[in-house]
Structures are given as C-alpha cells and as structure tokens.
mmCIF file of C-alpha atoms in Angstrom:
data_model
loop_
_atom_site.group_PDB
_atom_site.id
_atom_site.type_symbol
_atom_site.label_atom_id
_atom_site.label_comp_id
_atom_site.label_asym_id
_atom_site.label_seq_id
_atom_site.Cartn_x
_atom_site.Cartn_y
_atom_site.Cartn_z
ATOM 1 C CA UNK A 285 -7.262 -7.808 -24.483
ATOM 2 C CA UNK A 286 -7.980 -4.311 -23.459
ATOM 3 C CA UNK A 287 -5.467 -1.577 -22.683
ATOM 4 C CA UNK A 288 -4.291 -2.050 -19.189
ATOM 5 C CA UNK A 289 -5.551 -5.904 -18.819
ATOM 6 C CA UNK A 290 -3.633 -8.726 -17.179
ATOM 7 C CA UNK A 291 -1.054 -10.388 -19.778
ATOM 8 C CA UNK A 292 -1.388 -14.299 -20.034
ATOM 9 C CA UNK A 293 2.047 -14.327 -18.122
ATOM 10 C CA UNK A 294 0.774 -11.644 -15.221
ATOM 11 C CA UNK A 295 -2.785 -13.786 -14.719
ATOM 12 C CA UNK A 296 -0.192 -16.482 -15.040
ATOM 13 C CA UNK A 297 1.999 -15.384 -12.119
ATOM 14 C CA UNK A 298 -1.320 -14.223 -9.668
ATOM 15 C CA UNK A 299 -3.773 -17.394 -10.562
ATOM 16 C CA UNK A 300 -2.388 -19.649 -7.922
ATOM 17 C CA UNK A 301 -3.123 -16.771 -5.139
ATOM 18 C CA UNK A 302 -5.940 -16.128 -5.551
ATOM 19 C CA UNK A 303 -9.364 -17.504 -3.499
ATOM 20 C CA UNK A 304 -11.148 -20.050 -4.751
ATOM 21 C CA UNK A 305 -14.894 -20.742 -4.427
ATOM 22 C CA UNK A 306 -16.019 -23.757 -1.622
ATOM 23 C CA UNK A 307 -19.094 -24.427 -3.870
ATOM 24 C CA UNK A 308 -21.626 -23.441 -1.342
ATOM 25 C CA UNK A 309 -22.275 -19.836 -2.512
ATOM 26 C CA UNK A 310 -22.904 -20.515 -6.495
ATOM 27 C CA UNK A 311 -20.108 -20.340 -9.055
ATOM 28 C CA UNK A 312 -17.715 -17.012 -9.347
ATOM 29 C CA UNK A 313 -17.303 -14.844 -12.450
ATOM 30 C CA UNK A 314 -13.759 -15.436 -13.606
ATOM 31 C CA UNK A 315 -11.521 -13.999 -11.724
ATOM 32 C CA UNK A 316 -9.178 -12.727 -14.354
ATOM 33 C CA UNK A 317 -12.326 -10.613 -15.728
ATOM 34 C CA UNK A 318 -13.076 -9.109 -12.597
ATOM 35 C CA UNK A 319 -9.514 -8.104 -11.763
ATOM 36 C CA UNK A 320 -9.457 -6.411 -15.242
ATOM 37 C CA UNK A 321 -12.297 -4.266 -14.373
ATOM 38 C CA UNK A 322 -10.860 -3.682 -11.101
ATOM 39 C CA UNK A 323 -7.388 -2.495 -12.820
ATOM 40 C CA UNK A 324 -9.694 -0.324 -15.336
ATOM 41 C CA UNK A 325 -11.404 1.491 -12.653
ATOM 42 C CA UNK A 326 -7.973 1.999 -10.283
ATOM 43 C CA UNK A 327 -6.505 3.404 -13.328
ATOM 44 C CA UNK A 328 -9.233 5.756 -15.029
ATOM 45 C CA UNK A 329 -10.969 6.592 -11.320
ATOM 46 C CA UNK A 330 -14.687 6.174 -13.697
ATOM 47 C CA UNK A 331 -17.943 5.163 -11.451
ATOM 48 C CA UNK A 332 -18.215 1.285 -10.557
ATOM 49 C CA UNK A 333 -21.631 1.903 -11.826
ATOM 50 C CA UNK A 334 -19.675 3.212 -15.209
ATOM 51 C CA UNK A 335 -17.544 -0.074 -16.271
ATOM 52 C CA UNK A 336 -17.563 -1.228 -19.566
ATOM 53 C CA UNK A 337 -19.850 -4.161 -19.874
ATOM 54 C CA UNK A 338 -17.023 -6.873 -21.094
ATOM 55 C CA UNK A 339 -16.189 -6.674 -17.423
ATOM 56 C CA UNK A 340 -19.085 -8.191 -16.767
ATOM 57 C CA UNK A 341 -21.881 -6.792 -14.110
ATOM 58 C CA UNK A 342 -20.453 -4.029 -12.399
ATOM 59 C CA UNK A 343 -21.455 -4.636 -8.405
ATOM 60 C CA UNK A 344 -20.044 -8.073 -9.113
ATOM 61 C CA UNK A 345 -16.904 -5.983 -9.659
ATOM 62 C CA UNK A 346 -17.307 -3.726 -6.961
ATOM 63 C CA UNK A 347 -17.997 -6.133 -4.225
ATOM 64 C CA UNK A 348 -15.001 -8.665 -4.970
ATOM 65 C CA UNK A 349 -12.518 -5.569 -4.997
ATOM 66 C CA UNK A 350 -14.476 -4.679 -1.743
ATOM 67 C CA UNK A 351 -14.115 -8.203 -0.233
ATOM 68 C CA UNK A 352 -10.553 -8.204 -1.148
ATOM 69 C CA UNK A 353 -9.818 -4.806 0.288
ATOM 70 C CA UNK A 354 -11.070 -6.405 3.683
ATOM 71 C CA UNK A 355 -9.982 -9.751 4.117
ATOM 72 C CA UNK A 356 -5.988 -8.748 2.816
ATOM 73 C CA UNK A 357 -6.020 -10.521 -0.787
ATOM 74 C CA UNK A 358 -4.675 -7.497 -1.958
ATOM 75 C CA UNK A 359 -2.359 -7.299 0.494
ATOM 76 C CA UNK A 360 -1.227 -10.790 -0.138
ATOM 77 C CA UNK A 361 -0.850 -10.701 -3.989
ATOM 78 C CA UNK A 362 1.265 -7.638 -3.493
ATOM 79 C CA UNK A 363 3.519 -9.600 -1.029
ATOM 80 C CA UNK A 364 3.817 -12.826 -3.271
ATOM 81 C CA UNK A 365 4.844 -10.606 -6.234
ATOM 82 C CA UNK A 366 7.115 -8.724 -3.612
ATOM 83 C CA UNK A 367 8.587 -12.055 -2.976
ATOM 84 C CA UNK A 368 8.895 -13.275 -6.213
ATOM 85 C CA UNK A 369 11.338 -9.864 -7.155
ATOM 86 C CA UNK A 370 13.568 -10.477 -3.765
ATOM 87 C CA UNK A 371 13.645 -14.528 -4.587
ATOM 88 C CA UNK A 372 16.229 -12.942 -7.851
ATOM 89 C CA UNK A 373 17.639 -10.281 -5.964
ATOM 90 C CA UNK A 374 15.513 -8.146 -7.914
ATOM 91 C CA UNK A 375 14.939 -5.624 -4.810
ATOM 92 C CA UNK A 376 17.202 -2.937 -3.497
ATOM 93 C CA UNK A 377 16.818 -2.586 0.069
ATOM 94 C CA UNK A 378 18.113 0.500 0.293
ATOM 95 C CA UNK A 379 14.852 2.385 0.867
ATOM 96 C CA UNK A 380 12.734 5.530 1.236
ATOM 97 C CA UNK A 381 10.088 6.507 3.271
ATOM 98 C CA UNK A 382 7.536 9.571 2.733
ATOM 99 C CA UNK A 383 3.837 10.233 2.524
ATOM 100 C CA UNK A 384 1.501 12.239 0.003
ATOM 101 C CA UNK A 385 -1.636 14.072 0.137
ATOM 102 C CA UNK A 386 -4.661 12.727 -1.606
ATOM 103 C CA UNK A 387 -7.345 15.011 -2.231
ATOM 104 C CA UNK A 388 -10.850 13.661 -1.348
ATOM 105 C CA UNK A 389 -13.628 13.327 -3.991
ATOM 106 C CA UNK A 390 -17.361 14.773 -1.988
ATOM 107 C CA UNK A 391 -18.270 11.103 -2.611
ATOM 108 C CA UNK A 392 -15.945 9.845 -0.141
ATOM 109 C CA UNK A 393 -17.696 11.544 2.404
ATOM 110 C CA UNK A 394 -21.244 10.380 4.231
ATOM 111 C CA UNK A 395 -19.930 6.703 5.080
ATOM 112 C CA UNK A 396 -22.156 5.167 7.670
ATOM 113 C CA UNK A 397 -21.065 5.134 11.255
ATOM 114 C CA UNK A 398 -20.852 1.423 11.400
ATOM 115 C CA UNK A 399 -19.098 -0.447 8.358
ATOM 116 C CA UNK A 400 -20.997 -4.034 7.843
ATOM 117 C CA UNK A 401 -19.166 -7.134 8.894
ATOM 118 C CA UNK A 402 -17.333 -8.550 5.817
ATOM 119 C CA UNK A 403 -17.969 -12.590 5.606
ATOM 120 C CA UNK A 404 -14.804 -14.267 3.696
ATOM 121 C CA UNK A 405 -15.873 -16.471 0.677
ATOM 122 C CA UNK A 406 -14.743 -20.075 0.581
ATOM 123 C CA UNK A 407 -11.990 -21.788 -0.581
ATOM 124 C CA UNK A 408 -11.412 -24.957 -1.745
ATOM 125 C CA UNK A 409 -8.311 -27.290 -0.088
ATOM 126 C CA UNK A 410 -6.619 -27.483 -3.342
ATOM 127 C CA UNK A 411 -4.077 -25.145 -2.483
ATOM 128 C CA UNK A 412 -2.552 -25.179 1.037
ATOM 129 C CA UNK A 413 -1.039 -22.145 1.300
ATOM 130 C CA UNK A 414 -3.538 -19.885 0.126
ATOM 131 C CA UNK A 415 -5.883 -21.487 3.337
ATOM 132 C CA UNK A 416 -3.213 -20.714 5.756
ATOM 133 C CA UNK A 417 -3.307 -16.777 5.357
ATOM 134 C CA UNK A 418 -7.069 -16.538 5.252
ATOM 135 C CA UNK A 419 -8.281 -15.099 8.143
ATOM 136 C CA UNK A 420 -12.172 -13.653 8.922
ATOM 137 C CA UNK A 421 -12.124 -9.649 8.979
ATOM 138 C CA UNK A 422 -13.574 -6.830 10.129
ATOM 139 C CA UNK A 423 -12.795 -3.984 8.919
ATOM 140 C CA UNK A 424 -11.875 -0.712 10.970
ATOM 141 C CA UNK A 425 -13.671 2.295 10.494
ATOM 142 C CA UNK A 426 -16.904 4.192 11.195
ATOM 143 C CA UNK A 427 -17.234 6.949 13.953
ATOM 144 C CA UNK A 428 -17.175 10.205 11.680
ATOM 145 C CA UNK A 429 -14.535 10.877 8.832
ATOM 146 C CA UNK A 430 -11.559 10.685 11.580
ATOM 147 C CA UNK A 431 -12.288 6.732 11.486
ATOM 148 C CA UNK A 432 -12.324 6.790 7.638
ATOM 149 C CA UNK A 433 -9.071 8.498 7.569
ATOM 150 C CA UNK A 434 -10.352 11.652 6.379
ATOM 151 C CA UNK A 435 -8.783 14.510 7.691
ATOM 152 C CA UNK A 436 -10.030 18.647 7.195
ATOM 153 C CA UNK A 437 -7.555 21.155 6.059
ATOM 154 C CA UNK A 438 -7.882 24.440 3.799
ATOM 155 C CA UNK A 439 -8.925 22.564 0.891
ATOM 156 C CA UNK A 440 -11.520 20.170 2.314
ATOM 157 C CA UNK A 441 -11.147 16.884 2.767
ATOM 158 C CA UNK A 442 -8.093 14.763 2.343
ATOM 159 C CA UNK A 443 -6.480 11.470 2.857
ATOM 160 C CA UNK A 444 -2.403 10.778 3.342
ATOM 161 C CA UNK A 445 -1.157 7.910 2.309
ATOM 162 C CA UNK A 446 2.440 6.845 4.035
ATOM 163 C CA UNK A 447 4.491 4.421 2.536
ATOM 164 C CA UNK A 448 8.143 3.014 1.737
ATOM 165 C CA UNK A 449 9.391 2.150 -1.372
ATOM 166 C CA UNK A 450 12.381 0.412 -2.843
ATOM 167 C CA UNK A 451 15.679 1.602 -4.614
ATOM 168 C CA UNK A 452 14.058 0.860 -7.770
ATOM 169 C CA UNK A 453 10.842 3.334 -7.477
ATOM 170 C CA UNK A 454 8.087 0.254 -6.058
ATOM 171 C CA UNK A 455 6.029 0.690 -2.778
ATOM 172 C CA UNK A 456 6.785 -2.007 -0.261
ATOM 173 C CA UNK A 457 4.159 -0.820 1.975
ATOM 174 C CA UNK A 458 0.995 1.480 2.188
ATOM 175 C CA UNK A 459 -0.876 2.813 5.403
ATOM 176 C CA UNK A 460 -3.730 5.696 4.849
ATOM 177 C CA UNK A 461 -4.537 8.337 7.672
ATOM 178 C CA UNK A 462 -6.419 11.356 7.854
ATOM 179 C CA UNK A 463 -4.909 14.107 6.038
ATOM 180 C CA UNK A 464 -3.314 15.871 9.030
ATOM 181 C CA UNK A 465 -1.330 13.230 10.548
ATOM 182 C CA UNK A 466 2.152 14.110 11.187
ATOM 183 C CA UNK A 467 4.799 11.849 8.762
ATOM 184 C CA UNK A 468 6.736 11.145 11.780
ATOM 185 C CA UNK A 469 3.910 9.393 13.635
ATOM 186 C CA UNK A 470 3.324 6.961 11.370
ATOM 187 C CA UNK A 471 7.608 5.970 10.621
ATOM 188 C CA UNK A 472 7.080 2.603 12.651
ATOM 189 C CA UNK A 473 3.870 1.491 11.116
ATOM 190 C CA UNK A 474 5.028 1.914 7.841
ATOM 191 C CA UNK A 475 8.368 -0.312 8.741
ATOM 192 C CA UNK A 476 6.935 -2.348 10.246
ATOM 193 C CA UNK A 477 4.314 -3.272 7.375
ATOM 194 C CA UNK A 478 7.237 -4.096 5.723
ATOM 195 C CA UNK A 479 6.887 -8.510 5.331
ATOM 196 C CA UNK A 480 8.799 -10.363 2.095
ATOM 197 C CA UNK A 481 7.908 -13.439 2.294
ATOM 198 C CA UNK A 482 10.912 -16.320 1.690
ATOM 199 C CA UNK A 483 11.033 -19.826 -0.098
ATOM 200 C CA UNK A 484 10.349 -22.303 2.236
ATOM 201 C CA UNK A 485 9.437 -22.174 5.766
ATOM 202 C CA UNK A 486 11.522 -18.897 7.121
ATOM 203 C CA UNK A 487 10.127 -15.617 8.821
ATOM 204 C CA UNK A 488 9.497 -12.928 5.947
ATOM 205 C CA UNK A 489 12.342 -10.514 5.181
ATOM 206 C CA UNK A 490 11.294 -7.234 7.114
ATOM 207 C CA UNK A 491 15.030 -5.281 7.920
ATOM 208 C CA UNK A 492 16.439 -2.635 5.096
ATOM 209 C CA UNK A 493 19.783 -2.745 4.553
ATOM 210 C CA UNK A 494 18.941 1.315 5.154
ATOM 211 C CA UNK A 495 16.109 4.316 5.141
ATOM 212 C CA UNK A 496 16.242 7.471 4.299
ATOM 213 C CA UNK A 497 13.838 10.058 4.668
ATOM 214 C CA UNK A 498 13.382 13.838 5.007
ATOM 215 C CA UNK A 499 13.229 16.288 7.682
ATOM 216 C CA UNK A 500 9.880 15.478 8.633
ATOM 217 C CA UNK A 501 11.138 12.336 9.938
ATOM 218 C CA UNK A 502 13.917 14.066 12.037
ATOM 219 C CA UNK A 503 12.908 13.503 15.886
ATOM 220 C CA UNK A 504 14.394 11.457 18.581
ATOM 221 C CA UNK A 505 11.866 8.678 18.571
ATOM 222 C CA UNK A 506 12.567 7.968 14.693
ATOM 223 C CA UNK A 507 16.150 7.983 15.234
ATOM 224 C CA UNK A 508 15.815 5.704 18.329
ATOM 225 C CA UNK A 509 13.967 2.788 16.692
ATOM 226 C CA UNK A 510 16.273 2.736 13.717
ATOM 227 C CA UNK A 511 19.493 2.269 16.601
ATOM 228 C CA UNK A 512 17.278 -0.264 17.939
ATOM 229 C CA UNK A 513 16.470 -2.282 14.832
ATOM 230 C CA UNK A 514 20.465 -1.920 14.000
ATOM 231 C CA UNK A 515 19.057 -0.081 10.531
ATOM 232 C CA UNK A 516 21.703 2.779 8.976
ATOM 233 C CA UNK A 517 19.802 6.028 8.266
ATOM 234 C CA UNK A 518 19.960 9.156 6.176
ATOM 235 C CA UNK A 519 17.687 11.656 7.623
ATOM 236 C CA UNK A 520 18.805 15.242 7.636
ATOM 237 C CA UNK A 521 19.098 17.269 10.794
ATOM 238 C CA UNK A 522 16.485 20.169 11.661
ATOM 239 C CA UNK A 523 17.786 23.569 11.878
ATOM 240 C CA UNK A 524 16.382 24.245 15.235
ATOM 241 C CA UNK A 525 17.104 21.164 16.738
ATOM 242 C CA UNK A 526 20.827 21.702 15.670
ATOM 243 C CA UNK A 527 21.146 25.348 16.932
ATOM 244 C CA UNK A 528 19.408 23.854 20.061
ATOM 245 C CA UNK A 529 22.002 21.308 20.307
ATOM 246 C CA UNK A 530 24.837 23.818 19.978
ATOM 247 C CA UNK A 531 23.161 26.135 22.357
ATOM 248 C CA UNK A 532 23.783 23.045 25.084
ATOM 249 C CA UNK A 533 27.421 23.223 24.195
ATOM 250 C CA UNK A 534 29.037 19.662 25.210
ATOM 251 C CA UNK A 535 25.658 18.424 26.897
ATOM 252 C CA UNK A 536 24.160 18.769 23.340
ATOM 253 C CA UNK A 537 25.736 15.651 22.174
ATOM 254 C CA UNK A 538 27.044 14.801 19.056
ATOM 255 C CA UNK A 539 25.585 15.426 15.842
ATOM 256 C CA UNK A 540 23.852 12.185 14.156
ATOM 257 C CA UNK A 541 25.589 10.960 11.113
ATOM 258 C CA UNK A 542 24.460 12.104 7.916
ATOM 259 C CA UNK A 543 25.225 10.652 4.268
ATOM 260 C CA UNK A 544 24.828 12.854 1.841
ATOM 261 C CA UNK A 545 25.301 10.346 -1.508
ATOM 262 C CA UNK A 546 22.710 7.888 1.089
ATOM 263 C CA UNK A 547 20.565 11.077 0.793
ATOM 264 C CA UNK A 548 20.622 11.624 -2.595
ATOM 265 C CA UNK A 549 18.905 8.025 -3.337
ATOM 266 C CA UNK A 550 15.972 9.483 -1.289
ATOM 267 C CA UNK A 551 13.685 10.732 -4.706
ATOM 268 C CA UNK A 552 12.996 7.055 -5.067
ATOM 269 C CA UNK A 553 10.324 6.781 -3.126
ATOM 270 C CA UNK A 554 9.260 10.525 -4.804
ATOM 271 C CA UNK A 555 9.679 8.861 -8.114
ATOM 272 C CA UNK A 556 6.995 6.036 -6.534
ATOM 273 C CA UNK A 557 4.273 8.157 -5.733
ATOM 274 C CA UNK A 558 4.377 9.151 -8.723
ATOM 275 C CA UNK A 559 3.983 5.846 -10.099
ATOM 276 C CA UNK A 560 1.175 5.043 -7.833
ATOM 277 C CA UNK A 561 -0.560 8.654 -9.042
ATOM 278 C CA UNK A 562 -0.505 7.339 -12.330
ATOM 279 C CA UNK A 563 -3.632 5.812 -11.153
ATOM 280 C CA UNK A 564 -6.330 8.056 -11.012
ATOM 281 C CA UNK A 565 -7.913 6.242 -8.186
ATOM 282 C CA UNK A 566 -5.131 6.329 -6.099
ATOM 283 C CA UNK A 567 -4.709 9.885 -6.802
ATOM 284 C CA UNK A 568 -7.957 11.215 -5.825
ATOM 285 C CA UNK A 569 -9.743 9.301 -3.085
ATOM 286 C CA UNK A 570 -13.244 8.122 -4.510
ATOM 287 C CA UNK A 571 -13.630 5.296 -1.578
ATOM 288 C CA UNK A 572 -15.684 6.187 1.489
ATOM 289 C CA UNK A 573 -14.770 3.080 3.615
ATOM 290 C CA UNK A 574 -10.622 3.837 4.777
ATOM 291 C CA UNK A 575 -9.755 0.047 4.103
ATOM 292 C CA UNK A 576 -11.531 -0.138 0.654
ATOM 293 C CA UNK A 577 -9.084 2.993 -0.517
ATOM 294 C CA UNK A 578 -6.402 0.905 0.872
ATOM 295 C CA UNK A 579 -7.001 -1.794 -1.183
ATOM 296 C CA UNK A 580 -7.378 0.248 -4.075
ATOM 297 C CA UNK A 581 -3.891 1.780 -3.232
ATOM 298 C CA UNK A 582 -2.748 -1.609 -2.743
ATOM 299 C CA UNK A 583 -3.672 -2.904 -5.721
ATOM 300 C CA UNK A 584 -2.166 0.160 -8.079
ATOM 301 C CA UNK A 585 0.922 -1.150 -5.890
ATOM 302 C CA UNK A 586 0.518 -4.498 -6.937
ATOM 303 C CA UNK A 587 0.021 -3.493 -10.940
ATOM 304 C CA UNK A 588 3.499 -1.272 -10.344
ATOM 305 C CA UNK A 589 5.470 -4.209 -8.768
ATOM 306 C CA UNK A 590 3.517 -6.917 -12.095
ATOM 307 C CA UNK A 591 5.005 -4.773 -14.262
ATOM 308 C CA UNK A 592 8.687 -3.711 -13.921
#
C-alpha cells in the first residue's frame, strides 16, 4: 500500500457506497485501485496523463473521478461518512462559514462551450439504497469561464470555493464560484447544502446548533435567514453600518447580539481550509469543467472527514 492509499478499514467503511456495474458495459477496474489514483492525484495535483502505472490506465482513472464528479458519488460518500461521525456524536454543530481563493492553473481555461451529457453507469439491485440516490445528470457549465466558475481579478484567473465546516476543523459542505463572488451571496447555498443523513427513515440533519462567520457575512439578508431558521449567530457588526445605525438615533434599532467566546471558535473553519489545501489539487484549480473541481474538492473533503 502506497502513501496516501485507502486502509483495509477506510475501503472497508466506503465499499458498500459505492456503484456497482449492471453487466452491460464490460467489467470495472477495481474500484479501490481507481480511488487510490484518484486520492494520489487530489493530493500531489500531477497530470492524469502522469499517474503511476499500479493505478492502472490513467483515462480509466480520469473518467470514473469525472463520472463521479457529475452524477454526486462524491457527494454521497462524503455524506455517508458525514453520517457515520454524527451517528456517535462525533460532530460539533457549532459551525463556521467562510470561503477561499483558489488560484487557476492556464489549463483550466479553454473548456468547450457545451459540456457533454454525462450517462450514469449501472448498478446492480444488490444494494437498495445505493439505487435510490442515483439520479441521471447533467452537469452545469459552458458559456465562457463565468459558467465554469472562473472569475478575472489582478492575478488572472481564479476560483472561490465557499464552504462550512464543523467545530472540529471538517467541511460539511463545498460550493465553487467565480473568483469575484461576494461571500455573502452565497451564505444560503452553502447552509443549505448542509444534509446528514440519519439511521433509519428520518429527514437528514441540516440545522446548526449555531454559525459564525466574519464581517463579510454582516448584511441584513444573512442576519434575516438565520432569525428565520431559529439558528444563533456570531457575526461581527460593520463599522459603517454601526455608525449608520447610531446616526438614526432610536430609529436605528438595536444593535444585533454579538458573542465574543461564540466568535472566537470561528478559526475552525480557517483551520479547514487549510486542511483541504493540503491537497494540491484543491489548492490550485487544474479542472476546466466547474463540477469536475467540485468533485475533486469534494473528495479531499471526503479523505479529511476518513481520516480524523
């Protein structure tokens, strides 16, 4: 076993989630090989044409981490693992929400206008629950490098990547935009990606017990959908906002509750992206579709949360 391969007890823990073949389209490499050379290349950012041969061929590679990036398997092994951790109160829902710049390789650029429909493999009936979250896929996208979530600034092309994370450093959820998009306009999304699955039959667990988040996030709207949801929040107050309020005297309103010690907790999701920059994939975008960076974003995730 390599450095930075699936233990027996991780392939152990991710086997029963992952697609199996109907038959119809010729026998699979092993998944656990392919997911290793997926892992590889999220962590040391090399070519796909570059892969170590024990990975096996490398567009074999490419196009299941491709397929997987587009039909949510990623997604879902990063939930069931999610799950797993909140199943043993192994979760603090206390969380954080912030975004980071990624810097954009020149061979993320020059993605065609119109992505190519993905077609889902099959999957055997062997396994009930991993039929009822497959759903066919297109994936969004084309129309210029706005629709690959590649945004221009000073430094050329970039990517942000907006996500929450728990009290104990882990992303719970991931959304990439162009590289200009305000934090703010992206708060709900990210919340609202938010979906821990239960045992049994329940909804998923989607409510924080609270958020906190920095000034970026400190506008009306934010603050609205947080009293709405019933969801306690630390965000800090804006210094113009506050002399505006105390320019209106007593039609300024009251001053929204702050918690400083709440506030404090708030480097957790700081202390994630950090995590998630570990992998040199994730840290520099090398993806030209949007929802194939995803995935590989996703999938550092999912390596973070299989391995604390």
């Amino acid at each position: 076993m390599g450095r930075g391969d699936l233990t027996d007890a991780e392939w152990e823990r991710s086997r029963p989630f992952l697609p199996v073949s109907n038959g119809r389209c010729g026998r699979w490499r092993d998944h656990r090989q392919v997911i290793d050379g997926i892992l590889y290349r999220v962590r040391t950012g090399v070519h796909w044409r570059d892969l170590p041969g024990r990975f096996g061929p490398w567009k074999t590679v490419y196009e299941r981490h491709r397929r997987w990036s587009a039909d949510g398997t990623w997604e879902r092994l990063l939930q069931r693992v999610q799950a797993e951790a909140d199943a043993t109160g192994g979760i603090d829902w206390d969380i954080s929400v912030d975004s980071t710049v990624v810097r954009a390789h020149q061979h993320a650029a020059g993605a065609r206008s119109d992505p190519p429909p993905v077609v889902s493999g099959g999957r055997g009936g062997r396994t009930p629950e991993r039929d009822a979250v497959m759903v066919l896929y297109r994936p969004p996208g084309g129309g210029g490098t706005g629709g690959e979530s590649l945004g221009r600034s000073r430094g050329g092309l970039t990517t942000k990547v907006h996500l929450s994370a728990d009290g104990r450093c882990r992303p719970l959820s991931l959304i990439v935009t162009p590289g200009q998009r305000a934090d703010c306009t992206q708060f709900e999304a990210v919340l609202e990606k938010i979906r821990v699955p239960r045992p049994g039959p329940g909804r998923p667990k989607k409510k924080p017990d609270s958020v906190a988040a920095d000034k970026a996030y400190s506008n009306g709207l934010c603050r609205a959908y947080l009293r709405r949801r019933g969801i306690r929040h630390a965000i800090p107050e804006k210094t113009d906002s506050r002399a505006a309020r105390l320019r209106k005297g007593a039609r300024g309103g009251r001053p929204p509750g702050f918690d400083e010690e709440r506030y404090k907790k708030r480097n957790t999701v700081e202390r994630a992206i950090n995590r998630l920059k570990n992998f040199r994939a994730a840290a520099t975008r090398y993806d030209k579709r949007a929802y194939v960076f995803l995935g590989t974003v996703t999938a550092a995730a999912w390596a973070i949360w299989l391995r604390t």
